[in-house]
XYZ file of C-alpha atoms in Angstrom:
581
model
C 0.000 0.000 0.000
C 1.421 3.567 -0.843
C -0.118 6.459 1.147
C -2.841 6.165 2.623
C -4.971 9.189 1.050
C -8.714 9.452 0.352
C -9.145 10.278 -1.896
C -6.587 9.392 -4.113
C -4.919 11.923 -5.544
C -4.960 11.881 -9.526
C -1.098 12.367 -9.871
C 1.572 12.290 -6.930
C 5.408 12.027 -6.553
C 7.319 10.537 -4.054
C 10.878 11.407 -2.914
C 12.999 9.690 -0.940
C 14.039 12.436 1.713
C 11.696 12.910 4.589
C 10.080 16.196 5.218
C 10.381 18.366 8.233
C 7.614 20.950 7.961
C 5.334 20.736 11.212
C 2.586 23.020 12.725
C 5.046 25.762 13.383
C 6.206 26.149 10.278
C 5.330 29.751 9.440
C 3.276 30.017 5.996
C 1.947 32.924 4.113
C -1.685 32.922 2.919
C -1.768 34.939 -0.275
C -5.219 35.818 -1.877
C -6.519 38.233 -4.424
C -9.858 39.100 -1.949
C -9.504 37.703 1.471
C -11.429 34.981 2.775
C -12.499 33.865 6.031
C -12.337 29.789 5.529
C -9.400 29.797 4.398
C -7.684 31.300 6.893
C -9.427 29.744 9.294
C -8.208 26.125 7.225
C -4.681 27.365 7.350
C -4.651 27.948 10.823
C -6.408 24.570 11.696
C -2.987 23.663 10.714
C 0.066 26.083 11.069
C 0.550 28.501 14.108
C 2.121 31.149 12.025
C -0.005 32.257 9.439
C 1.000 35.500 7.637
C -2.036 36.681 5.488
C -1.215 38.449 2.234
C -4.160 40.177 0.217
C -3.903 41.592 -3.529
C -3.575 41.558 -7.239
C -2.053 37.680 -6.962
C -3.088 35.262 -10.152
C -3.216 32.416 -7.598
C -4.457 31.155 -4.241
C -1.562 29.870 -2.261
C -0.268 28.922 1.189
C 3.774 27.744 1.813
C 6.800 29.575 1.785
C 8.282 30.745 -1.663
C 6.327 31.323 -4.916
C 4.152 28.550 -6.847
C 6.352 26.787 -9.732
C 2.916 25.394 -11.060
C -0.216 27.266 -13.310
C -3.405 24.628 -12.115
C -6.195 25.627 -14.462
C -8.729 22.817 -13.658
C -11.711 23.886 -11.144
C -10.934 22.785 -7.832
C -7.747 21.575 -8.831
C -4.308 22.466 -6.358
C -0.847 21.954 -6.808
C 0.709 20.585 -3.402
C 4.722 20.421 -3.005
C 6.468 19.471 0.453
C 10.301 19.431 -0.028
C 12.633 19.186 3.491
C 11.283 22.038 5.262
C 9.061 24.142 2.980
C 5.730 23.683 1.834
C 3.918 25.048 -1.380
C 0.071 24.856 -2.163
C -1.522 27.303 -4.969
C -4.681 26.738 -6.688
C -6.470 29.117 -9.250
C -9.577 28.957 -7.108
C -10.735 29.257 -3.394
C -12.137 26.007 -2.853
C -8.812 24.275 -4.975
C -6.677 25.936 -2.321
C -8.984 24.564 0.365
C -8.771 20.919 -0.808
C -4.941 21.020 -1.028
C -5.053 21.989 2.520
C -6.886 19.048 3.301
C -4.491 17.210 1.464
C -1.902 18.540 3.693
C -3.814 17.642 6.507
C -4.116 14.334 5.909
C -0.265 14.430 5.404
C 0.617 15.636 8.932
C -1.914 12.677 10.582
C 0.630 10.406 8.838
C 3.570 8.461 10.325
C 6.112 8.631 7.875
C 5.822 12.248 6.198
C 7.982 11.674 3.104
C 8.866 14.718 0.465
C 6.358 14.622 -2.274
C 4.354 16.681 -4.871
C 1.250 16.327 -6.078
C -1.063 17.649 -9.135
C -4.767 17.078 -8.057
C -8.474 17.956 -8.881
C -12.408 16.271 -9.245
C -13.312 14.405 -12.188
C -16.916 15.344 -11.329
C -17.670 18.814 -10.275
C -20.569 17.877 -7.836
C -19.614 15.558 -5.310
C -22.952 14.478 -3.168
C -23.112 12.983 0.169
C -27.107 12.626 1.449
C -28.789 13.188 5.014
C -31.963 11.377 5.187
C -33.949 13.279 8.434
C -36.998 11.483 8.144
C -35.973 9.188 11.047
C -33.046 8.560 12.852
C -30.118 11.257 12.518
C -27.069 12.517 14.497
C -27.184 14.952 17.825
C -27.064 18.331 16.158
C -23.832 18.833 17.513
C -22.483 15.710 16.248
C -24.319 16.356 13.064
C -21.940 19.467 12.856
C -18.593 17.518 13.255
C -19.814 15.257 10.488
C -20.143 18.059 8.046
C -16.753 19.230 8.950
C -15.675 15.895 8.166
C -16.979 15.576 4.558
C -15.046 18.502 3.584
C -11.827 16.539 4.404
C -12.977 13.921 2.234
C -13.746 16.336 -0.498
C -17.409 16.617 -0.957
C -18.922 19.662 -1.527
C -22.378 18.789 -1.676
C -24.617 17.596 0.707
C -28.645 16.580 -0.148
C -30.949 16.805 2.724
C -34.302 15.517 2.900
C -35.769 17.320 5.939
C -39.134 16.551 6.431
C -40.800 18.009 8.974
C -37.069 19.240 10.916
C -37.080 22.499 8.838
C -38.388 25.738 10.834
C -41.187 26.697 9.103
C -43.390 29.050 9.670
C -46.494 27.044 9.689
C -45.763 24.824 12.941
C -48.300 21.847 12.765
C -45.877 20.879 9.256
C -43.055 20.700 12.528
C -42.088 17.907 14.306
C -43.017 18.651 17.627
C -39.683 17.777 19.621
C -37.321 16.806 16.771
C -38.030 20.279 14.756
C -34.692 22.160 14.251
C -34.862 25.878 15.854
C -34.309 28.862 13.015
C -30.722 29.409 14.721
C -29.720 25.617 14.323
C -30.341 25.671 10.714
C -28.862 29.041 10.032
C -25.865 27.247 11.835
C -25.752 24.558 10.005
C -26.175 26.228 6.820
C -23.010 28.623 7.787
C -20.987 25.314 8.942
C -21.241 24.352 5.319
C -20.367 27.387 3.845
C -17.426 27.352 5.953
C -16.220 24.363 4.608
C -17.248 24.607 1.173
C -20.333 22.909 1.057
C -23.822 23.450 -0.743
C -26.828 22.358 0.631
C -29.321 20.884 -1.667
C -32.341 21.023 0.222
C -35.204 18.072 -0.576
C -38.434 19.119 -0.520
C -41.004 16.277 -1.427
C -44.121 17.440 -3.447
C -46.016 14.241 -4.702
C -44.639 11.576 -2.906
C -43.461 10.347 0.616
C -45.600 13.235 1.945
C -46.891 11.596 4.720
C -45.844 14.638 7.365
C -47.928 16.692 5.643
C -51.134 14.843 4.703
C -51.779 12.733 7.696
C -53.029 16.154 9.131
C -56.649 16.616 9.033
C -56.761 19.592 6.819
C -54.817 18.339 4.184
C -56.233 14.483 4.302
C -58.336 15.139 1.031
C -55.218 15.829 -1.324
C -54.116 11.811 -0.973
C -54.730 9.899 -4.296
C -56.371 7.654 -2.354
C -57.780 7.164 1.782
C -55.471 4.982 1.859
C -51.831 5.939 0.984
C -51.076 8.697 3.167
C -47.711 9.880 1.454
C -48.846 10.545 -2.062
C -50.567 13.406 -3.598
C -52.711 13.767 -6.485
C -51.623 16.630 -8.075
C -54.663 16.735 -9.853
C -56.705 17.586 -6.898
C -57.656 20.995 -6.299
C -55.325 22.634 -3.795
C -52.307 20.076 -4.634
C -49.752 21.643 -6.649
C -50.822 25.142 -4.496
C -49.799 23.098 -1.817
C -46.468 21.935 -3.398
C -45.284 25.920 -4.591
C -46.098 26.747 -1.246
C -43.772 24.719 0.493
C -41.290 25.274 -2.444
C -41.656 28.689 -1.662
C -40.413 28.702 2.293
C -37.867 26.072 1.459
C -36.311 27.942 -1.428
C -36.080 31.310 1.225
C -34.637 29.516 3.792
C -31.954 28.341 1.667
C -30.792 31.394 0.226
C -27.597 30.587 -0.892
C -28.482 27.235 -2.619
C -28.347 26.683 -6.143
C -30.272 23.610 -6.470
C -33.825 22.572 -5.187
C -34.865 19.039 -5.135
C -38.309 18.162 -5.692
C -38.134 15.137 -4.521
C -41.353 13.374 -6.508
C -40.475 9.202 -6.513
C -42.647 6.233 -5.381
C -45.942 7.562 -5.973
C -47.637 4.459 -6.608
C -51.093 5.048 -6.483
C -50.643 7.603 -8.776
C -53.474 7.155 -11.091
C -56.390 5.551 -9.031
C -58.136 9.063 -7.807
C -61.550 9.873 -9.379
C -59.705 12.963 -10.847
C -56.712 10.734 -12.025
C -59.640 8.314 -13.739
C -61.558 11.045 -15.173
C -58.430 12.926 -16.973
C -58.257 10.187 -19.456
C -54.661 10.642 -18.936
C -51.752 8.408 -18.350
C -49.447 8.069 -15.374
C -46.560 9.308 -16.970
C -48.574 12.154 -18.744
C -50.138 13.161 -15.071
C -46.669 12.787 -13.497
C -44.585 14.780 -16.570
C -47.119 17.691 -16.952
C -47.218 17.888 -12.525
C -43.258 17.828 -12.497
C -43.127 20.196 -15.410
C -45.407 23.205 -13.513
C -42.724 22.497 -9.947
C -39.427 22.888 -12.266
C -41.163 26.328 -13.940
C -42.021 27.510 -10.184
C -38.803 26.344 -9.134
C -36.587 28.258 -11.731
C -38.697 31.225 -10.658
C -37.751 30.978 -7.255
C -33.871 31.311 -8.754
C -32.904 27.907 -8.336
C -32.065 24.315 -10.850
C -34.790 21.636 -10.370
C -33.900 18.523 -9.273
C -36.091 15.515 -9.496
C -35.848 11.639 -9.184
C -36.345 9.859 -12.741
C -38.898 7.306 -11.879
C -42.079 8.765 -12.270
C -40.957 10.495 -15.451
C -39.575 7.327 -16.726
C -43.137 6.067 -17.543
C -44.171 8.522 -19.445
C -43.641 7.973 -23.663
C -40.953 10.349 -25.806
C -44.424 12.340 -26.706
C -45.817 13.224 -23.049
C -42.134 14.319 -22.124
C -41.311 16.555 -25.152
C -42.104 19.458 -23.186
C -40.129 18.764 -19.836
C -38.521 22.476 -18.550
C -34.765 22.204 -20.166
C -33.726 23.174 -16.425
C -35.001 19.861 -15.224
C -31.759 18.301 -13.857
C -32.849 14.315 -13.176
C -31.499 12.172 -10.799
C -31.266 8.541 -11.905
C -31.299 6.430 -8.961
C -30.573 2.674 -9.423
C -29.283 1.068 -6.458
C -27.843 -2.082 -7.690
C -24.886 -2.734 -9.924
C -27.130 -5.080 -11.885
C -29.634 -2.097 -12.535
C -26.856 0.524 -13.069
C -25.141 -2.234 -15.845
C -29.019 -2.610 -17.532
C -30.793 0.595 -17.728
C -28.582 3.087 -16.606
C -26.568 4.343 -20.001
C -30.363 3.931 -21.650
C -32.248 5.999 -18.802
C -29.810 8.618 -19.358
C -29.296 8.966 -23.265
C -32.972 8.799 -23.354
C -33.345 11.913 -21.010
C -30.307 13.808 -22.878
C -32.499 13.724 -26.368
C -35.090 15.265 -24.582
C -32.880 17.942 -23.919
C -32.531 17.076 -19.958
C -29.954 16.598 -18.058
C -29.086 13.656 -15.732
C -27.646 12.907 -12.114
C -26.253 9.596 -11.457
C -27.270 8.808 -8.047
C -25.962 5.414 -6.457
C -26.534 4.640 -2.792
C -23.952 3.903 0.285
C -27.271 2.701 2.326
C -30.289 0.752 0.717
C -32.627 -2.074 1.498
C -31.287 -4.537 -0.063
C -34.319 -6.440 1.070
C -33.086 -5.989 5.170
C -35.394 -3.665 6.551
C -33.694 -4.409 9.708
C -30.172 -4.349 8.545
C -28.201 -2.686 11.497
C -25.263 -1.454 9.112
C -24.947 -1.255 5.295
C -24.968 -4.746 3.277
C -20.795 -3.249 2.140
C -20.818 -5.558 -0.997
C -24.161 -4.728 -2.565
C -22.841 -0.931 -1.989
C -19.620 -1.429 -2.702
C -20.117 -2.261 -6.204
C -23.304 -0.149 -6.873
C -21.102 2.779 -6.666
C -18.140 1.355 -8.705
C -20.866 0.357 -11.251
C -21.582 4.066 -11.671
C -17.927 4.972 -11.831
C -17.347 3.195 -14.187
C -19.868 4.043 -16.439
C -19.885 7.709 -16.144
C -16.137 8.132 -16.765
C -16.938 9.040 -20.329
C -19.952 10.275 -19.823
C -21.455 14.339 -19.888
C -22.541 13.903 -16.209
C -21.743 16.876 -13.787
C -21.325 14.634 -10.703
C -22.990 11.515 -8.259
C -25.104 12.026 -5.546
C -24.722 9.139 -3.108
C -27.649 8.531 -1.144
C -27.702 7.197 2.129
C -31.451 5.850 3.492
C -32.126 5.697 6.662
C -35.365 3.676 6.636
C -37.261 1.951 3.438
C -39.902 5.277 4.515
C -40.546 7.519 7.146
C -42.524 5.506 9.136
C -40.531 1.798 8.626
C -38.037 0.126 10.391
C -34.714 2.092 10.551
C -31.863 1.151 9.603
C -28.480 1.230 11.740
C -27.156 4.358 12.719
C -25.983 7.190 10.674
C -22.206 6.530 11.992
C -21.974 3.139 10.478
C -22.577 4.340 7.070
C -18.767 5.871 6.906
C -17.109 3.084 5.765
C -19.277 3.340 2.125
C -19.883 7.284 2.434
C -16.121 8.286 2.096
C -15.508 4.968 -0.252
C -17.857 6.598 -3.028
C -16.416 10.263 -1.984
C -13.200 8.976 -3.038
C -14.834 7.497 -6.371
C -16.279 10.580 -7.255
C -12.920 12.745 -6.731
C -10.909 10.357 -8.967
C -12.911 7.849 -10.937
C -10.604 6.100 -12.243
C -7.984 5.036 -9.096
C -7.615 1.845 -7.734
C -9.948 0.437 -4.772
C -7.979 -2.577 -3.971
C -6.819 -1.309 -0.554
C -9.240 0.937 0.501
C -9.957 -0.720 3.825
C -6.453 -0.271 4.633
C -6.382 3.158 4.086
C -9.740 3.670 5.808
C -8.247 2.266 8.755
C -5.413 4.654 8.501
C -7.017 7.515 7.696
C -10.432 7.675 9.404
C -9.491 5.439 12.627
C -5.757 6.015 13.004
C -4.714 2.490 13.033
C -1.021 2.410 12.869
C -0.456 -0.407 10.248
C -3.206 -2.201 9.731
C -1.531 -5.831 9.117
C -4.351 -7.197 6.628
C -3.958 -8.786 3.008
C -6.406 -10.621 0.141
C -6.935 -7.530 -2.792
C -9.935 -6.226 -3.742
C -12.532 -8.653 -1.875
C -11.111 -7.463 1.383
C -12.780 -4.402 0.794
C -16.281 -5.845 2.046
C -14.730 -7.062 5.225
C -14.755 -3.806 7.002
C -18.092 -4.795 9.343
C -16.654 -8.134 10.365
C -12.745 -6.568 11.256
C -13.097 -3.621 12.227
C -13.779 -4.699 15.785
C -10.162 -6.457 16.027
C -8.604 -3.151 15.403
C -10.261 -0.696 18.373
C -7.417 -1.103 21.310
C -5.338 1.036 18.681
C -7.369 3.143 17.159
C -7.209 6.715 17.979
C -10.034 8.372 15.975
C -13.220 8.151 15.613
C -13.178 4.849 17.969
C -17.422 5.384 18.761
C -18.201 4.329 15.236
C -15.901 1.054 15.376
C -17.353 0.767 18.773
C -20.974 0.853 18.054
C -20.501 -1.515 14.886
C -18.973 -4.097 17.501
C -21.510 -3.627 19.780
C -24.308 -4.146 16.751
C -22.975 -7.415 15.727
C -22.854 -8.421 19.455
C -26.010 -7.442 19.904
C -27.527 -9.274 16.722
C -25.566 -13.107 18.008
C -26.250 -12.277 21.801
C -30.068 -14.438 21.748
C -29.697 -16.874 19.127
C -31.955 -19.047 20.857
C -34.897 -17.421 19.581
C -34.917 -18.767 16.582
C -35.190 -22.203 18.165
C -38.172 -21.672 20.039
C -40.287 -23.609 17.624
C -38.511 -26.698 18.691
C -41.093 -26.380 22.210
C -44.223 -26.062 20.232
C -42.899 -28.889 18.063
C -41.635 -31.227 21.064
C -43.893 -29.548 24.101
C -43.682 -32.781 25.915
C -39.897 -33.670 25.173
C -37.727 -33.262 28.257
C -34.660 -33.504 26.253
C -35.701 -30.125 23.693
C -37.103 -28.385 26.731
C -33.873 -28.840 29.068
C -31.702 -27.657 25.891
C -34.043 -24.626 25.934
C -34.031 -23.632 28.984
C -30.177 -23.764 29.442
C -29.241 -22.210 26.649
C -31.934 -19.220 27.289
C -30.404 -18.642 30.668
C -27.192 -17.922 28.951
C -28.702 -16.166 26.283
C -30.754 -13.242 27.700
C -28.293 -13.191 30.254
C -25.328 -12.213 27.727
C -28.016 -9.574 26.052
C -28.622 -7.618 28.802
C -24.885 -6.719 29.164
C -24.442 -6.005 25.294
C -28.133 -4.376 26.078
C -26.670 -1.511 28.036
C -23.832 -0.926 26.558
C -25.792 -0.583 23.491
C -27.914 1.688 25.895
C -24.931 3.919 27.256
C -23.627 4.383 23.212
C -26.455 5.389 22.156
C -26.881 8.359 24.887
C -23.991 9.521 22.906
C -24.795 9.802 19.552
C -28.966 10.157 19.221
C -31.497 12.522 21.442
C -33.209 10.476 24.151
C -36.070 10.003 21.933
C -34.736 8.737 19.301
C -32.402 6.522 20.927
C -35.695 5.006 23.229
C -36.976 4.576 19.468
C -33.520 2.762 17.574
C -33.576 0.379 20.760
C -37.248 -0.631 20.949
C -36.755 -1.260 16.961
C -33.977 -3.570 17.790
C -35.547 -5.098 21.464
C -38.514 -5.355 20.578
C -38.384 -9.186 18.801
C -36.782 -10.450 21.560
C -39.112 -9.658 23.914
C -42.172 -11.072 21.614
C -39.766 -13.987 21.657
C -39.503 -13.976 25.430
C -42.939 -14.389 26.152
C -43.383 -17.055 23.893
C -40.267 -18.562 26.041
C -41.888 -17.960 29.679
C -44.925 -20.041 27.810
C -43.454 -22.559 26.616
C -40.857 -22.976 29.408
C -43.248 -22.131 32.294
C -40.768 -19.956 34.136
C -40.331 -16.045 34.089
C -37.735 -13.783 32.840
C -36.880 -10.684 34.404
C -35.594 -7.790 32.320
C -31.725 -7.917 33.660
C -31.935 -11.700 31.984
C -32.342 -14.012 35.361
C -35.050 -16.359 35.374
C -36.799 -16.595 38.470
């Protein structure tokens, strides 16, 4: 393994001297207009920071003058000989991301001399916060933000719900509701480090927030599906502008807006739907079509999942808005390999222009999965990689669910999703570099593990779930994620006799099969109610009271239906510390 960087830079040199540049290294910070976050990068960094202000042709940071013109966006020139250091960019946000670089080069152990020529193969570079059930502690939320920019996204989709401060409270969650000054922090936290905020505003489907309240009940296609609109209904698309409205003003300095409008499955089946004589794909194209118009009137691009507009024929989406940006999400590397070059080429004749979207957390048919099935991801995003490298696309969005809908099952925590997160940040920086040892460098790089002594290519990077515990005695960052992960797979072996309970309703009078049961249950719900509370004490940590009450009950709650069936069967009661009395 070379250096362990994510991501990878496109081009870098190595030298065989060692360098001896270190925090007090004093660095100038030249700029043609001065800027707050980068000074404030430098000095996360160097103790001496000299700031220079003028008529300079590049951004830079070191000591000495750049030997290097950069003209791609983004792009930064990084040199570290002995004891000087050089960074220049032609933009802001270039000279940012070659600080990061650096960074990344001082949490290193061996700090050799080196240069290196970097910048994004795709412009946008999306990571995804899905609020709609479980999420970090705001404060935690705000670390995690920081974080991305290390890993060089500058993008960040979020699908609020009913967390955004509006202005008409019953669309609010009542405790889980961000206050205004919360999201105008969180908005500047990602200016700070370079970050645009798409937000997500749904408008047809997975509206369930907004029409399970009395007064908006009558705009669901049908009684019965309480997250989709008909936007044929008087009052619906109203409705919709309306909350595209407050969302697009409390996002000021966002260029995008995403509409959101996927899974509406009913579409179709309301008496107005019927009596149209339309199609589903005419209904959906023409709805879509009257959001993107109100949208690019509000200043900002549209963005909307493909889905719905895929049904529609070449005829009924002649006339989609030429602003339309669509996201193409397909979520396997099976689907990505079929339809995706189609989907897209189909949209570009149209004159519309496409966002590969892959995701770092699915279902993969586990509604109870407790961290992301890594191979399934793994390759969905390298599917898209590879696909797009010749392709007219301005950048990936990487989703990240955190329930199959707002009211299901959730999935594990938002932590455990790193490991995939940064793996397709890295992608979408430089598409074409090799993968073959990115757990090792995750190790190094996001945990701090010294030398992680592991070997076996390519497939070893789906082992990260089932090692990472072996590593946390010398880790020395970000040990709560490794920890909860262990703590998840304890907690998912610690009763495995539940699911040989059956055996007493099959054998009820067999003294061997009841015997075997009992003993082994003793053990059992003894063992989980240790891994229990530490489960317990780690999530005080990292979710709000009541959402951690909410992630445990999710996981809990089977084994105690399976616990009563046990006291039944057995004829004996278990306590809740997991002695039988």
């Amino acid at each position: 393994m070379g250096l362990p960087w994510i991501p990878t830079p496109q081009r870098c040199v190595l030298f065989a001297c060692s360098a001896q540049i270190g925090r007090h290294t004093p660095v100038v910070l030249q700029m043609p207009a001065y800027d707050r976050r980068l000074e404030q990068a430098a000095r996360q960094l160097f103790s001496e920071v000299a700031i220079s202000t003028g008529d300079f042709a590049l951004y830079s940071v070191g000591i000495g003058a750049p030997d290097y013109d950069l003209q791609r966006p983004e792009g930064y020139f990084l040199s570290i000989r002995y004891d000087t250091v050089q960074i220049s960019s032609q933009d802001a946000v270039g000279l940012f991301y070659g600080i990061q670089t650096l960074g990344q080069w001082f949490r290193m152990r061996e700090r050799p001399s080196l240069e290196i020529c970097d910048w994004p193969d795709l412009a946008l570079r999306s990571d995804y916060l899905d609020m709609r059930g479980l999420y970090p502690k705001f404060e935690n939320l705000l670390k995690y933000v920081k974080e991305l920019a290390q890993y060089k996204i500058n993008t960040l989709v979020v699908e609020y719900e009913d967390k955004l401060p509006r202005s008409n409270r019953e669309l609010c969650h009542p405790t889980q509701c961000w206050s205004v000054e919360q999201h105008r922090l969180f908005l500047k936290t990602a200016s700070d480090y370079f970050i645009d905020v798409i937000p997500l505003q749904q408008t047809f489907g997975h509206l369930e927030y907004v029409l399970k309240l009395p007064e908006y009940r009558h705009l669901r296609e049908t009684p019965d599906t309480p997250g989709e609109m008909c936007p044929l209904r008087v009052g619906a698309a109203e409705l919709a502008e309306k909350l595209l409205e407050e969302t697009a003003l409390l996002h000021p300095e966002s260029r995008y807006l995403h509409l959101g409008c996927d899974e509406v499955w009913s579409l179709g089946k309301s008496a107005e739907c019927r009596e149209s004589g339309k199609s589903r794909g005419k209904i959906a194209a023409e709805y879509i079509n009257r959001l993107a118009e109100k949208t690019v009137s509000l200043g900002k691009i549209p963005i909307v999942w493909h889905d719905m507009l895929a049904e529609g024929s070449d005829a009924e989406l002649e006339g989609l808005n030429r602003n339309l940006l669509v996201a193409v999400w397909l979520y396997s590397p099976e689907a990505v390999n079929a339809q995706a070059l189609s989907l897209m080429e189909r949209f570009h004749a149209l004159g519309v222009r496409t966002l590969p979207c892959s995701s770092v957390r699915a279902s993969d048919m586990k509604a109870d999965q407790n961290y992301p099935q890594i191979e399934q991801r793994l390759r969905n995003v390298d599917a898209w990689a590879e696909m797009i490298q010749n392709s007219r696309c301005i950048g990936m969005i990487n989703t990240n669910w955190c329930s199959t809908f707002s009211l299901g099952n959730p999935y594990g925590l938002f932590e455990t999703s790193r490991y995939p997160a940064f793996y397709a940040a890295g992608r979408c920086w430089n598409l074409k570099a090799g993968t073959e040892d990115f757990l090792e460098r995750f190790l190094t790089v996001f945990h701090g593990v010294p030398d992680p002594a592991l070997s076996g290519g390519a497939e070893r990077r789906y082992d990260y779930y089932k090692t990472v515990s072996g590593f946390l005695s010398c880790m020395d960052r970000n040990q709560d994620t490794a920890a909860l992960i262990d703590i998840m797979r304890r907690f998912e072996y610690a009763a495995p006799v539940n699911y040989t309970v059956f055996r007493g309703n099959l054998f009820p009078e067999s003294e061997v099969e009841l015997s075997c049961l009992k003993e082994r249950a003793l053990k059992d719900y003894r063992n989980l109610g240790m891994v229990r509370q530490e489960l317990k004490q780690i999530l005080s940590k990292l979710l709000d009271p009541e959402m951690a009450e909410l992630f445990l009950e999710s996981r809990d709650y089977p084994n105690r239906l399976f616990q009563k069936e046990l006291e039944r069967i057995l004829g004996i009661s278990l306590d809740v510390s997991g002695d039988f009395v």
